[in-house]
CSV table of C-alpha atoms in Angstrom, one decimal:
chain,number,residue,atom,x,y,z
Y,16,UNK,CA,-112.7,12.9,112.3
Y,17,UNK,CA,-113.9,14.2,115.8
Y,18,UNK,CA,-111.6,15.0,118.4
Y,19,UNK,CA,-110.6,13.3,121.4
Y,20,UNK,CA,-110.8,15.1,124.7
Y,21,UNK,CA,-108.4,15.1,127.1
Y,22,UNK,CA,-110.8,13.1,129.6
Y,23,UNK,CA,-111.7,10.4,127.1
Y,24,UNK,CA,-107.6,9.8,125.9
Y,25,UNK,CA,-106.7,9.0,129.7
Y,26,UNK,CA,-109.3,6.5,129.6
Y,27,UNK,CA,-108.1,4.8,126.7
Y,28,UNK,CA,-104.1,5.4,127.9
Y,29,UNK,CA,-105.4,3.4,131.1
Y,30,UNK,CA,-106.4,0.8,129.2
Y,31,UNK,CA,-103.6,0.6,127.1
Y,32,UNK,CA,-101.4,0.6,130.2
Y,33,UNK,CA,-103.9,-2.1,131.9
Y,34,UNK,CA,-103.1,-4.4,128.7
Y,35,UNK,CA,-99.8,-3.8,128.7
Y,36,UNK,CA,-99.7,-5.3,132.4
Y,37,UNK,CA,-101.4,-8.3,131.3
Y,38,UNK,CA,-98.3,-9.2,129.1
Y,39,UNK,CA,-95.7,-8.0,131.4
Y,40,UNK,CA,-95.0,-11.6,133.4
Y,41,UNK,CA,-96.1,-13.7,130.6
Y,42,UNK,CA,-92.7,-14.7,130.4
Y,43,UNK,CA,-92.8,-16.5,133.5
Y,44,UNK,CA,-95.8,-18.7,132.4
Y,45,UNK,CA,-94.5,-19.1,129.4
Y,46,UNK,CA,-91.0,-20.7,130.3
Y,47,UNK,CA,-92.9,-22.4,132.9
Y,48,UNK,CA,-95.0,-24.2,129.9
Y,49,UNK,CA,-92.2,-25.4,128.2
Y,50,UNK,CA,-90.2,-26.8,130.6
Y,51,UNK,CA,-93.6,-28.7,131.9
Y,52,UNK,CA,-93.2,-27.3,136.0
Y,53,UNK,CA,-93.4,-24.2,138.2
Y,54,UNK,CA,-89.6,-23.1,137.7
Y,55,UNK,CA,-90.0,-19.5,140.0
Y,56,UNK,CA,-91.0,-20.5,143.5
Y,57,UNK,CA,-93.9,-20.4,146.0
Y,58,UNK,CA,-93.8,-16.7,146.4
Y,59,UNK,CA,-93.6,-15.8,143.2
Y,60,UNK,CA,-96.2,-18.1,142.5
Y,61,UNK,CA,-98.7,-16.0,144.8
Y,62,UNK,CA,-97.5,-12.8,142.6
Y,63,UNK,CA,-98.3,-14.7,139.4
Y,64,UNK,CA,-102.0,-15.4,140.9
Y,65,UNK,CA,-102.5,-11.8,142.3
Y,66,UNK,CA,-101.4,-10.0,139.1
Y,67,UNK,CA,-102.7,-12.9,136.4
Y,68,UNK,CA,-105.9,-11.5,138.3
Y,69,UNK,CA,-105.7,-8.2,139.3
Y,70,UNK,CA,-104.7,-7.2,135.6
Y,71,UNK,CA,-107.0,-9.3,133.3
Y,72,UNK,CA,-110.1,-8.0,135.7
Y,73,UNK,CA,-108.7,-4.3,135.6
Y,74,UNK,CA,-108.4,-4.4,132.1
Y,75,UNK,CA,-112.2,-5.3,131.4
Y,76,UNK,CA,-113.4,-2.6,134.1
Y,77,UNK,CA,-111.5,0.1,132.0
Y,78,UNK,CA,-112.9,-1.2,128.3
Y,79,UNK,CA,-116.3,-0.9,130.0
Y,80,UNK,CA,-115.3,2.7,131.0
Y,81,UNK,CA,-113.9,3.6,128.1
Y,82,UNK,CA,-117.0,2.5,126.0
Y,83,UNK,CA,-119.3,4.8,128.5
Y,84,UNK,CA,-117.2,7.6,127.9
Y,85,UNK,CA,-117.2,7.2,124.1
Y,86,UNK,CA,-121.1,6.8,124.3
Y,87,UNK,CA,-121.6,10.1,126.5
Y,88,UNK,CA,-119.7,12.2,124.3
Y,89,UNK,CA,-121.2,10.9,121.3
Y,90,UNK,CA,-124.7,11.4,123.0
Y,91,UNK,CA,-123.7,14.7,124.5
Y,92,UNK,CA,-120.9,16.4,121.9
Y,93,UNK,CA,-120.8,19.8,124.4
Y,94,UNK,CA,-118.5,17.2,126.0
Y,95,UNK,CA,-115.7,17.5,124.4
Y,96,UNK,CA,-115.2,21.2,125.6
Y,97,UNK,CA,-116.4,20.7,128.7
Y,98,UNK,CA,-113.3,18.5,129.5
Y,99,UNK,CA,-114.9,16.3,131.9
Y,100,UNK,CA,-112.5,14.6,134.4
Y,101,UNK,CA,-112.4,10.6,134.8
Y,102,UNK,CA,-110.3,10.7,137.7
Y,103,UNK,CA,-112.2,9.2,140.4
Y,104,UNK,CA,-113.8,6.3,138.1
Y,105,UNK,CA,-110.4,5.5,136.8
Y,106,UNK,CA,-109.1,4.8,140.4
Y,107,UNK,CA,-112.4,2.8,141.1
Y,108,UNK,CA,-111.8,0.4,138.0
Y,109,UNK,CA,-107.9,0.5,139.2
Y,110,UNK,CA,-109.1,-0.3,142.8
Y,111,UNK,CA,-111.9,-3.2,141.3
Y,112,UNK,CA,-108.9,-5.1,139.8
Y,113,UNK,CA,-106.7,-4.9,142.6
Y,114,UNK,CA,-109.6,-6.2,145.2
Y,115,UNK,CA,-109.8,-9.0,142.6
Y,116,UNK,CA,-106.5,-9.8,142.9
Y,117,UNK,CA,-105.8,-9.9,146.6
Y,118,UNK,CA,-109.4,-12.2,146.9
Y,119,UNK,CA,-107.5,-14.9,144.6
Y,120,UNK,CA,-104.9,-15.1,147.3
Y,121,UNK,CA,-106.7,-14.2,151.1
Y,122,UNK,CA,-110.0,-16.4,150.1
Y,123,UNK,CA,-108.8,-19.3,147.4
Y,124,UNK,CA,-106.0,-21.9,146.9
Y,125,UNK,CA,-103.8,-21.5,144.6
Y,126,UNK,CA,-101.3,-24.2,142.6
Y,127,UNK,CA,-100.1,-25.3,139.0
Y,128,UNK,CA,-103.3,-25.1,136.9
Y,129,UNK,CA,-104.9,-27.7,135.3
Y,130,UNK,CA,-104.5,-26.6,131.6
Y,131,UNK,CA,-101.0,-26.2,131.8
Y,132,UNK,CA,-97.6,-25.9,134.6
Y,133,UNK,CA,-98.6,-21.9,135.6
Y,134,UNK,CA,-99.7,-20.7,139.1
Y,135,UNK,CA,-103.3,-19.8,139.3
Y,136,UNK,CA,-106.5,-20.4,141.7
Y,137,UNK,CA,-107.2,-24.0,141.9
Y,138,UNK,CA,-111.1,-23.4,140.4
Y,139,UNK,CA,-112.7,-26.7,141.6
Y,140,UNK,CA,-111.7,-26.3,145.1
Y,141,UNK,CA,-113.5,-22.8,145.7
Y,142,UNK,CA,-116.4,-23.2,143.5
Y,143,UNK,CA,-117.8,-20.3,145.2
Y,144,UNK,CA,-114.7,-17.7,144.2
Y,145,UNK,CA,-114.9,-19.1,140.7
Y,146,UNK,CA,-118.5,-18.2,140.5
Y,147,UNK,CA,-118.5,-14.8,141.9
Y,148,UNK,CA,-114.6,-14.0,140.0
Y,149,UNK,CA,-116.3,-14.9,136.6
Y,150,UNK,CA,-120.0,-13.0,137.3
Y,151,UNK,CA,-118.8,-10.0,139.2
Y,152,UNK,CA,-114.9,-9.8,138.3
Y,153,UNK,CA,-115.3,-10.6,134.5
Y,154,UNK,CA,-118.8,-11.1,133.7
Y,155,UNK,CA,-120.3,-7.7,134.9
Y,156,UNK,CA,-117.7,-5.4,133.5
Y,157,UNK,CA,-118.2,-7.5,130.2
Y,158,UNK,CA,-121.6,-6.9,129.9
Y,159,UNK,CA,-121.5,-3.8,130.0
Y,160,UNK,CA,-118.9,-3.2,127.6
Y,161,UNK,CA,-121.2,-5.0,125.4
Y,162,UNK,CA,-123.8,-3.2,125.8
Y,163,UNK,CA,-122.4,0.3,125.3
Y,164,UNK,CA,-120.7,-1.1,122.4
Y,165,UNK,CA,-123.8,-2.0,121.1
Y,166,UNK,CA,-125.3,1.6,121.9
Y,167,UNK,CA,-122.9,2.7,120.0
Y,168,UNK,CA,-123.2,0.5,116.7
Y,169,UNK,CA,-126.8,0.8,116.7
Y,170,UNK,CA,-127.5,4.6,116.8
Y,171,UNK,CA,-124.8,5.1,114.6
Y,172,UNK,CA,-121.8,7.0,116.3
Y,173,UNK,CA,-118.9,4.6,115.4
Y,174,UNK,CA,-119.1,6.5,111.3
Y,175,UNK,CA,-116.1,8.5,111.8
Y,176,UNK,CA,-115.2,7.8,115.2
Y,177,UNK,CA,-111.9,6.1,115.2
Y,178,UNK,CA,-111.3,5.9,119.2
Y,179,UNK,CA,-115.1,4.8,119.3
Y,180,UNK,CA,-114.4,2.1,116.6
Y,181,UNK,CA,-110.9,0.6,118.4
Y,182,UNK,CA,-112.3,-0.2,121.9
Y,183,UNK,CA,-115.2,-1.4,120.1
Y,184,UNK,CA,-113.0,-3.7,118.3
Y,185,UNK,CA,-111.0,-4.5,121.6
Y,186,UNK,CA,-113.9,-5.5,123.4
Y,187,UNK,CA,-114.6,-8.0,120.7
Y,188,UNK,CA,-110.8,-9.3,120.4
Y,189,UNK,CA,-110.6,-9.6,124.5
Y,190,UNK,CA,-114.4,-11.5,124.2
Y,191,UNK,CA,-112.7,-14.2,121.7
Y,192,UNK,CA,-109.0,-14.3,123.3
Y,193,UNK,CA,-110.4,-15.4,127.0
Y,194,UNK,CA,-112.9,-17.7,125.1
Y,195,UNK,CA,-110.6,-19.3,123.9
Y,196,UNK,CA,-108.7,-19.7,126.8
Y,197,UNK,CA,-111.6,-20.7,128.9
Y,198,UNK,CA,-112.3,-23.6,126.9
Y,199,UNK,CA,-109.3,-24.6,126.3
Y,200,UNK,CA,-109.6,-24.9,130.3
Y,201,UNK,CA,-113.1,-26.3,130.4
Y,202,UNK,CA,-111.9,-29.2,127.6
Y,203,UNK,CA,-108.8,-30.2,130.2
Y,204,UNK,CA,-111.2,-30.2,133.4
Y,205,UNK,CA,-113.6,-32.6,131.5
Y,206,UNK,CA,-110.6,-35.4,131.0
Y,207,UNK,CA,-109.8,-34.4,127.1
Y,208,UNK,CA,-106.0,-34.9,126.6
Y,209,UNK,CA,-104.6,-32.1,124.6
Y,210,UNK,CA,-101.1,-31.6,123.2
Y,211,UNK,CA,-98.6,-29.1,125.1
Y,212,UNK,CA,-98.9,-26.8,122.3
Y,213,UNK,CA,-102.6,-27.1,122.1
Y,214,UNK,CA,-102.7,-26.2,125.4
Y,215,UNK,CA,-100.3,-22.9,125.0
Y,216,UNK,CA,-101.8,-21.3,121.7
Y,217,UNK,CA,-105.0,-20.2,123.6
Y,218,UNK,CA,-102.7,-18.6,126.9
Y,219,UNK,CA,-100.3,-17.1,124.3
Y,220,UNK,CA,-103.2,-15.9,122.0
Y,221,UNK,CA,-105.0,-14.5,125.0
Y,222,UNK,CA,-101.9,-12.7,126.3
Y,223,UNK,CA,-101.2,-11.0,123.3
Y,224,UNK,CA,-103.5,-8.4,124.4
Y,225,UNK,CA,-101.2,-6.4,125.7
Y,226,UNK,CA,-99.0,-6.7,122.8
Y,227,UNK,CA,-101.6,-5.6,120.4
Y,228,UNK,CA,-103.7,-3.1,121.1
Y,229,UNK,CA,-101.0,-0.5,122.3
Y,230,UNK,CA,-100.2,-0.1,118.2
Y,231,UNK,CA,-104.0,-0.1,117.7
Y,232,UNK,CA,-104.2,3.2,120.2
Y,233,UNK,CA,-101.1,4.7,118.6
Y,234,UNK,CA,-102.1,4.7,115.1
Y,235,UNK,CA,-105.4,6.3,116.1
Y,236,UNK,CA,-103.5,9.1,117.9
Y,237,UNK,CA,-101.7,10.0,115.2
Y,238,UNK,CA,-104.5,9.6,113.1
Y,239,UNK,CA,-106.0,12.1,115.3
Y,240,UNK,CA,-103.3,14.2,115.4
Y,241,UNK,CA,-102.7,14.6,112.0
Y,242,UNK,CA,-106.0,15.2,111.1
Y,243,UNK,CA,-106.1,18.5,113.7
Y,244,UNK,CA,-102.8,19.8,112.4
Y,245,UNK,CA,-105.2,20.2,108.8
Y,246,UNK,CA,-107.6,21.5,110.0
């Protein structure tokens, strides 16, 4: 098993702590779903929108970092003793979320969405935001997470590569969890009626990121921790 570098290990413990954020007002949504109506007020509403974007967009930016990194040290193994430092790229993809964020409130309107009886940007009234939200705030970031984790597949450096391997596999779990969501969304926007419960499995399913992959990152440690304490 190789080692993890200090540098690459903050990159994953960002994402970890990004995912963890996605899940941390889900409750509000949530209880908002059941009892069909926006139970929190206007300004918590306009939190709801900022962080529901803020975290979801910083999350991605950090996969996409996370899967360079792993693909430069597995190109470039003097790496890992070289220690190199992530500190300014992890306050850009930090900073990218965040910008995200305060656009959904200072350019867009905002309201009980659609798909369900949550606060979130009112999509078919700023047309424009949507576009530029889904190809620069989600779609660029997911690209290239893609593509790195392709990199990686196809020259071989996920074989005993366990870090490599889970934000690989979380780049495909976040891929099918916002799918899912999205058209769940696209389905309610077109006039299909879908039950309430059809309507939360995709939000809950898509939250559960931050649930998840936290375990996914510890077992690895330890995997990785154990396996220096042989050698």
């Amino acid at each position: 098993m190789l080692r993890v570098s200090k540098g690459l290990k903050s990159l994953h413990q960002h994402l970890t702590l990004a995912n963890l954020f996605v899940v941390l007002f889900f409750f509000m949504g949530a209880i908002s779903h059941f009892e069909q109506r926006w139970i929190f007020g206007d300004t918590m509403c306009k939190f709801y929108v900022f962080w529901c974007k803020f975290t979801p967009v910083a999350s991605m930016t950090l996969l996409a970092l996370c899967l360079y990194g792993e693909y430069q040290h597995a190109l470039d193994p003097s790496l890992e003793k070289k220690n190199v430092s992530y500190t300014i790229p992890l306050c850009m993809a930090w900073a990218y979320g965040l910008l995200w964020g305060s656009l959904a409130l200072t350019t867009s309107e905002y309201g009980q969405e659609p798909a369900g009886f949550t606060c979130t940007v009112i999509w078919y009234k700023v047309q424009s935001f949507t576009n530029y939200l889904t190809i620069l705030g989600f779609g660029t970031p997911s690209l290239l997470a893609f593509y790195y984790s392709f990199n990686l597949w196809h020259k071989g450096f996920l074989i005993d590569n366990p870090m490599a391997q889970a934000a690989v596999g979380l780049m495909i779990s976040m891929t099918a969890q916002f799918s899912a969501y999205a058209g769940c969304y696209m389905m309610v926007l077109a006039g299909h009626h879908l039950s309430l419960y059809a309507i939360a499995f995709p939000q809950i399913w898509t939250k559960s990121v931050g649930v998840v992959h936290p375990f996914i990152y510890s077992h690895v440690f330890a995997s990785n921790s154990t396996n220096e304490k042989e050698e």
